Amino acid sequence: MEPNKIAIRRLAELELAVAALYNLFANRYSEDRGFWLGLKDEEIQHARLLKQIEMDQNGSSGDMSIVSPLSSDVIDIMIAQIRTIMDDIHQHTPSRKEAFSIALQLEQSAGEFHYKTVASAFNKLQDNVLLNRLVADDHDHAARIRNYLNQVLQDNL
């Protein structure tokens, strides 16, 4: 399989790992369930967008590379970190504030990673639209998490 397709699939796996974490948060924090489930559903949609980007890559030039050994390693590290966080949560449930902090850090790093890994590689309009949607959603998630956290803090977390 081509390195680009592998990288895109790994990015989709990353989105699904984040979705699983948000599902775990939804189950742990009933007062925030709707918020976490909404983010989970959007992460699943991000994985679908990445699969669309992968499909759009069929037949495209093989010289356009979005992957490097470093980016593959970063994807693997991020997925492993999410799995570790999930394992830790099963042993020690973080406070609501800590859960929001974890999510905020993930969204900020995911947005940067999408941009750095993929942005310069796609020069077709359709690919750019899909990628821009991913990046915008990641930044939107970060802003929504911050806003929701501020609202919760005002209500005495």
PDB file of C-alpha atoms in Angstrom:
ATOM      1  CA  MET A   1       0.000   0.000   0.000  1.00  0.00           C
ATOM      2  CA  GLU A   2       1.193   3.522  -0.795  1.00  0.00           C
ATOM      3  CA  PRO A   3       2.672   5.544   2.096  1.00  0.00           C
ATOM      4  CA  ASN A   4       0.095   8.323   1.584  1.00  0.00           C
ATOM      5  CA  LYS A   5      -2.805   5.928   1.960  1.00  0.00           C
ATOM      6  CA  ILE A   6      -1.249   4.385   5.041  1.00  0.00           C
ATOM      7  CA  ALA A   7      -0.791   7.836   6.602  1.00  0.00           C
ATOM      8  CA  ILE A   8      -4.357   8.856   5.805  1.00  0.00           C
ATOM      9  CA  ARG A   9      -5.666   5.599   7.294  1.00  0.00           C
ATOM     10  CA  ARG A  10      -3.583   6.157  10.417  1.00  0.00           C
ATOM     11  CA  LEU A  11      -4.974   9.690  10.711  1.00  0.00           C
ATOM     12  CA  ALA A  12      -8.478   8.194  10.470  1.00  0.00           C
ATOM     13  CA  GLU A  13      -7.521   5.764  13.251  1.00  0.00           C
ATOM     14  CA  LEU A  14      -6.393   8.740  15.316  1.00  0.00           C
ATOM     15  CA  GLU A  15      -9.786  10.410  14.848  1.00  0.00           C
ATOM     16  CA  LEU A  16     -11.547   7.192  15.872  1.00  0.00           C
ATOM     17  CA  ALA A  17      -9.332   6.908  18.962  1.00  0.00           C
ATOM     18  CA  VAL A  18     -10.314  10.448  19.969  1.00  0.00           C
ATOM     19  CA  ALA A  19     -13.973   9.516  19.346  1.00  0.00           C
ATOM     20  CA  ALA A  20     -13.585   6.508  21.664  1.00  0.00           C
ATOM     21  CA  LEU A  21     -12.090   8.738  24.359  1.00  0.00           C
ATOM     22  CA  TYR A  22     -14.982  11.192  24.052  1.00  0.00           C
ATOM     23  CA  ASN A  23     -17.413   8.288  24.310  1.00  0.00           C
ATOM     24  CA  LEU A  24     -15.669   7.243  27.518  1.00  0.00           C
ATOM     25  CA  PHE A  25     -15.991  10.797  28.838  1.00  0.00           C
ATOM     26  CA  ALA A  26     -19.702  10.765  27.905  1.00  0.00           C
ATOM     27  CA  ASN A  27     -20.166   7.623  29.968  1.00  0.00           C
ATOM     28  CA  ARG A  28     -18.185   9.005  32.939  1.00  0.00           C
ATOM     29  CA  TYR A  29     -19.691  12.497  33.097  1.00  0.00           C
ATOM     30  CA  SER A  30     -23.461  12.264  32.729  1.00  0.00           C
ATOM     31  CA  GLU A  31     -23.867  16.017  33.184  1.00  0.00           C
ATOM     32  CA  ASP A  32     -21.750  16.581  30.049  1.00  0.00           C
ATOM     33  CA  ARG A  33     -22.953  13.538  28.089  1.00  0.00           C
ATOM     34  CA  GLY A  34     -24.538  15.460  25.210  1.00  0.00           C
ATOM     35  CA  PHE A  35     -21.454  17.613  24.756  1.00  0.00           C
ATOM     36  CA  TRP A  36     -19.068  14.639  24.617  1.00  0.00           C
ATOM     37  CA  LEU A  37     -21.340  12.595  22.345  1.00  0.00           C
ATOM     38  CA  GLY A  38     -21.574  15.516  19.921  1.00  0.00           C
ATOM     39  CA  LEU A  39     -17.789  15.757  19.721  1.00  0.00           C
ATOM     40  CA  LYS A  40     -17.527  11.962  19.374  1.00  0.00           C
ATOM     41  CA  ASP A  41     -19.880  12.005  16.387  1.00  0.00           C
ATOM     42  CA  GLU A  42     -17.865  14.778  14.757  1.00  0.00           C
ATOM     43  CA  GLU A  43     -14.613  12.845  15.219  1.00  0.00           C
ATOM     44  CA  ILE A  44     -16.225   9.880  13.481  1.00  0.00           C
ATOM     45  CA  GLN A  45     -17.176  12.250  10.657  1.00  0.00           C
ATOM     46  CA  HIS A  46     -13.537  13.399  10.484  1.00  0.00           C
ATOM     47  CA  ALA A  47     -12.491   9.778   9.991  1.00  0.00           C
ATOM     48  CA  ARG A  48     -15.003   9.551   7.140  1.00  0.00           C
ATOM     49  CA  LEU A  49     -13.575  12.721   5.567  1.00  0.00           C
ATOM     50  CA  LEU A  50     -10.090  11.221   5.736  1.00  0.00           C
ATOM     51  CA  LYS A  51     -11.371   8.086   4.032  1.00  0.00           C
ATOM     52  CA  GLN A  52     -12.823  10.325   1.309  1.00  0.00           C
ATOM     53  CA  ILE A  53      -9.438  12.003   0.908  1.00  0.00           C
ATOM     54  CA  GLU A  54      -7.880   8.553   0.650  1.00  0.00           C
ATOM     55  CA  MET A  55     -10.376   7.550  -2.050  1.00  0.00           C
ATOM     56  CA  ASP A  56      -9.713  10.798  -3.905  1.00  0.00           C
ATOM     57  CA  GLN A  57      -6.022   9.863  -3.932  1.00  0.00           C
ATOM     58  CA  ASN A  58      -6.719   6.857  -6.175  1.00  0.00           C
ATOM     59  CA  GLY A  59      -5.013   7.443  -9.477  1.00  0.00           C
ATOM     60  CA  SER A  60      -3.247  10.597  -8.330  1.00  0.00           C
ATOM     61  CA  SER A  61       0.426  11.209  -8.826  1.00  0.00           C
ATOM     62  CA  GLY A  62       2.638   9.042  -6.640  1.00  0.00           C
ATOM     63  CA  ASP A  63       5.263  11.775  -6.275  1.00  0.00           C
ATOM     64  CA  MET A  64       3.056  13.851  -3.988  1.00  0.00           C
ATOM     65  CA  SER A  65       4.005  12.585  -0.547  1.00  0.00           C
ATOM     66  CA  ILE A  66       2.298  13.591   2.674  1.00  0.00           C
ATOM     67  CA  VAL A  67       4.110  11.114   4.840  1.00  0.00           C
ATOM     68  CA  SER A  68       7.543  10.982   6.343  1.00  0.00           C
ATOM     69  CA  PRO A  69       8.984   8.628   8.936  1.00  0.00           C
ATOM     70  CA  LEU A  70       8.520  11.416  11.487  1.00  0.00           C
ATOM     71  CA  SER A  71       4.846  11.976  10.697  1.00  0.00           C
ATOM     72  CA  SER A  72       4.137   8.234  10.869  1.00  0.00           C
ATOM     73  CA  ASP A  73       5.862   8.097  14.240  1.00  0.00           C
ATOM     74  CA  VAL A  74       3.878  11.079  15.510  1.00  0.00           C
ATOM     75  CA  ILE A  75       0.593   9.455  14.484  1.00  0.00           C
ATOM     76  CA  ASP A  76       1.573   6.259  16.290  1.00  0.00           C
ATOM     77  CA  ILE A  77       2.629   8.184  19.407  1.00  0.00           C
ATOM     78  CA  MET A  78      -0.624  10.155  19.495  1.00  0.00           C
ATOM     79  CA  ILE A  79      -2.738   7.000  19.152  1.00  0.00           C
ATOM     80  CA  ALA A  80      -0.695   5.282  21.873  1.00  0.00           C
ATOM     81  CA  GLN A  81      -1.115   8.304  24.159  1.00  0.00           C
ATOM     82  CA  ILE A  82      -4.881   8.239  23.713  1.00  0.00           C
ATOM     83  CA  ARG A  83      -4.980   4.527  24.515  1.00  0.00           C
ATOM     84  CA  THR A  84      -2.850   5.140  27.613  1.00  0.00           C
ATOM     85  CA  ILE A  85      -5.182   7.926  28.723  1.00  0.00           C
ATOM     86  CA  MET A  86      -8.149   5.590  28.276  1.00  0.00           C
ATOM     87  CA  ASP A  87      -6.429   2.836  30.274  1.00  0.00           C
ATOM     88  CA  ASP A  88      -5.602   5.337  33.023  1.00  0.00           C
ATOM     89  CA  ILE A  89      -9.203   6.549  33.137  1.00  0.00           C
ATOM     90  CA  HIS A  90     -10.361   3.007  33.852  1.00  0.00           C
ATOM     91  CA  GLN A  91      -8.078   3.020  36.912  1.00  0.00           C
ATOM     92  CA  HIS A  92      -8.509   6.640  38.022  1.00  0.00           C
ATOM     93  CA  THR A  93     -11.282   8.858  36.720  1.00  0.00           C
ATOM     94  CA  PRO A  94     -10.021  12.402  36.152  1.00  0.00           C
ATOM     95  CA  SER A  95     -12.037  15.375  37.322  1.00  0.00           C
ATOM     96  CA  ARG A  96     -14.345  16.990  34.798  1.00  0.00           C
ATOM     97  CA  LYS A  97     -11.869  19.856  34.493  1.00  0.00           C
ATOM     98  CA  GLU A  98      -9.042  17.392  33.761  1.00  0.00           C
ATOM     99  CA  ALA A  99     -11.185  15.689  31.114  1.00  0.00           C
ATOM    100  CA  PHE A 100     -11.727  19.024  29.382  1.00  0.00           C
ATOM    101  CA  SER A 101      -8.014  19.784  29.614  1.00  0.00           C
ATOM    102  CA  ILE A 102      -7.153  16.429  28.023  1.00  0.00           C
ATOM    103  CA  ALA A 103      -9.652  17.028  25.225  1.00  0.00           C
ATOM    104  CA  LEU A 104      -8.405  20.555  24.621  1.00  0.00           C
ATOM    105  CA  GLN A 105      -4.802  19.383  24.344  1.00  0.00           C
ATOM    106  CA  LEU A 106      -5.820  16.632  21.920  1.00  0.00           C
ATOM    107  CA  GLU A 107      -7.833  18.983  19.725  1.00  0.00           C
ATOM    108  CA  GLN A 108      -5.057  21.534  19.570  1.00  0.00           C
ATOM    109  CA  SER A 109      -2.460  18.934  18.683  1.00  0.00           C
ATOM    110  CA  ALA A 110      -4.764  17.177  16.212  1.00  0.00           C
ATOM    111  CA  GLY A 111      -5.467  20.430  14.388  1.00  0.00           C
ATOM    112  CA  GLU A 112      -1.781  21.227  14.100  1.00  0.00           C
ATOM    113  CA  PHE A 113      -0.966  17.712  13.016  1.00  0.00           C
ATOM    114  CA  HIS A 114      -3.606  17.633  10.269  1.00  0.00           C
ATOM    115  CA  TYR A 115      -2.236  20.879   8.950  1.00  0.00           C
ATOM    116  CA  LYS A 116       1.449  19.991   9.100  1.00  0.00           C
ATOM    117  CA  THR A 117       1.055  16.453   7.803  1.00  0.00           C
ATOM    118  CA  VAL A 118      -1.418  16.937   5.018  1.00  0.00           C
ATOM    119  CA  ALA A 119      -1.933  20.607   4.127  1.00  0.00           C
ATOM    120  CA  SER A 120       0.957  21.151   1.764  1.00  0.00           C
ATOM    121  CA  ALA A 121       0.431  17.839  -0.002  1.00  0.00           C
ATOM    122  CA  PHE A 122      -2.994  18.327  -1.522  1.00  0.00           C
ATOM    123  CA  ASN A 123      -3.271  20.838  -4.312  1.00  0.00           C
ATOM    124  CA  LYS A 124      -6.618  19.808  -5.748  1.00  0.00           C
ATOM    125  CA  LEU A 125      -9.563  22.005  -4.787  1.00  0.00           C
ATOM    126  CA  GLN A 126     -11.646  19.102  -3.500  1.00  0.00           C
ATOM    127  CA  ASP A 127      -8.815  17.847  -1.305  1.00  0.00           C
ATOM    128  CA  ASN A 128      -8.208  21.321   0.060  1.00  0.00           C
ATOM    129  CA  VAL A 129     -11.895  21.722   0.903  1.00  0.00           C
ATOM    130  CA  LEU A 130     -11.918  18.442   2.825  1.00  0.00           C
ATOM    131  CA  LEU A 131      -8.653  19.226   4.584  1.00  0.00           C
ATOM    132  CA  ASN A 132      -9.741  22.750   5.444  1.00  0.00           C
ATOM    133  CA  ARG A 133     -12.911  21.312   6.963  1.00  0.00           C
ATOM    134  CA  LEU A 134     -10.840  18.976   9.161  1.00  0.00           C
ATOM    135  CA  VAL A 135      -8.580  21.783  10.346  1.00  0.00           C
ATOM    136  CA  ALA A 136     -11.506  24.149  10.942  1.00  0.00           C
ATOM    137  CA  ASP A 137     -13.392  21.475  12.879  1.00  0.00           C
ATOM    138  CA  ASP A 138     -10.371  20.774  15.080  1.00  0.00           C
ATOM    139  CA  HIS A 139     -10.009  24.472  15.871  1.00  0.00           C
ATOM    140  CA  ASP A 140     -13.784  24.718  16.378  1.00  0.00           C
ATOM    141  CA  HIS A 141     -13.649  21.776  18.792  1.00  0.00           C
ATOM    142  CA  ALA A 142     -10.891  23.443  20.777  1.00  0.00           C
ATOM    143  CA  ALA A 143     -12.889  26.683  21.006  1.00  0.00           C
ATOM    144  CA  ARG A 144     -16.071  24.838  21.967  1.00  0.00           C
ATOM    145  CA  ILE A 145     -14.261  22.861  24.663  1.00  0.00           C
ATOM    146  CA  ARG A 146     -12.787  26.092  26.071  1.00  0.00           C
ATOM    147  CA  ASN A 147     -16.187  27.819  26.027  1.00  0.00           C
ATOM    148  CA  TYR A 148     -17.965  24.857  27.592  1.00  0.00           C
ATOM    149  CA  LEU A 149     -15.282  24.553  30.270  1.00  0.00           C
ATOM    150  CA  ASN A 150     -15.595  28.264  31.097  1.00  0.00           C
ATOM    151  CA  GLN A 151     -19.361  27.856  31.382  1.00  0.00           C
ATOM    152  CA  VAL A 152     -18.960  24.818  33.635  1.00  0.00           C
ATOM    153  CA  LEU A 153     -16.390  26.639  35.791  1.00  0.00           C
ATOM    154  CA  GLN A 154     -18.841  29.485  36.291  1.00  0.00           C
ATOM    155  CA  ASP A 155     -21.367  26.904  37.454  1.00  0.00           C
ATOM    156  CA  ASN A 156     -18.739  25.632  39.940  1.00  0.00           C
ATOM    157  CA  LEU A 157     -17.230  22.558  38.411  1.00  0.00           C
TER     158      LEU A 157
END
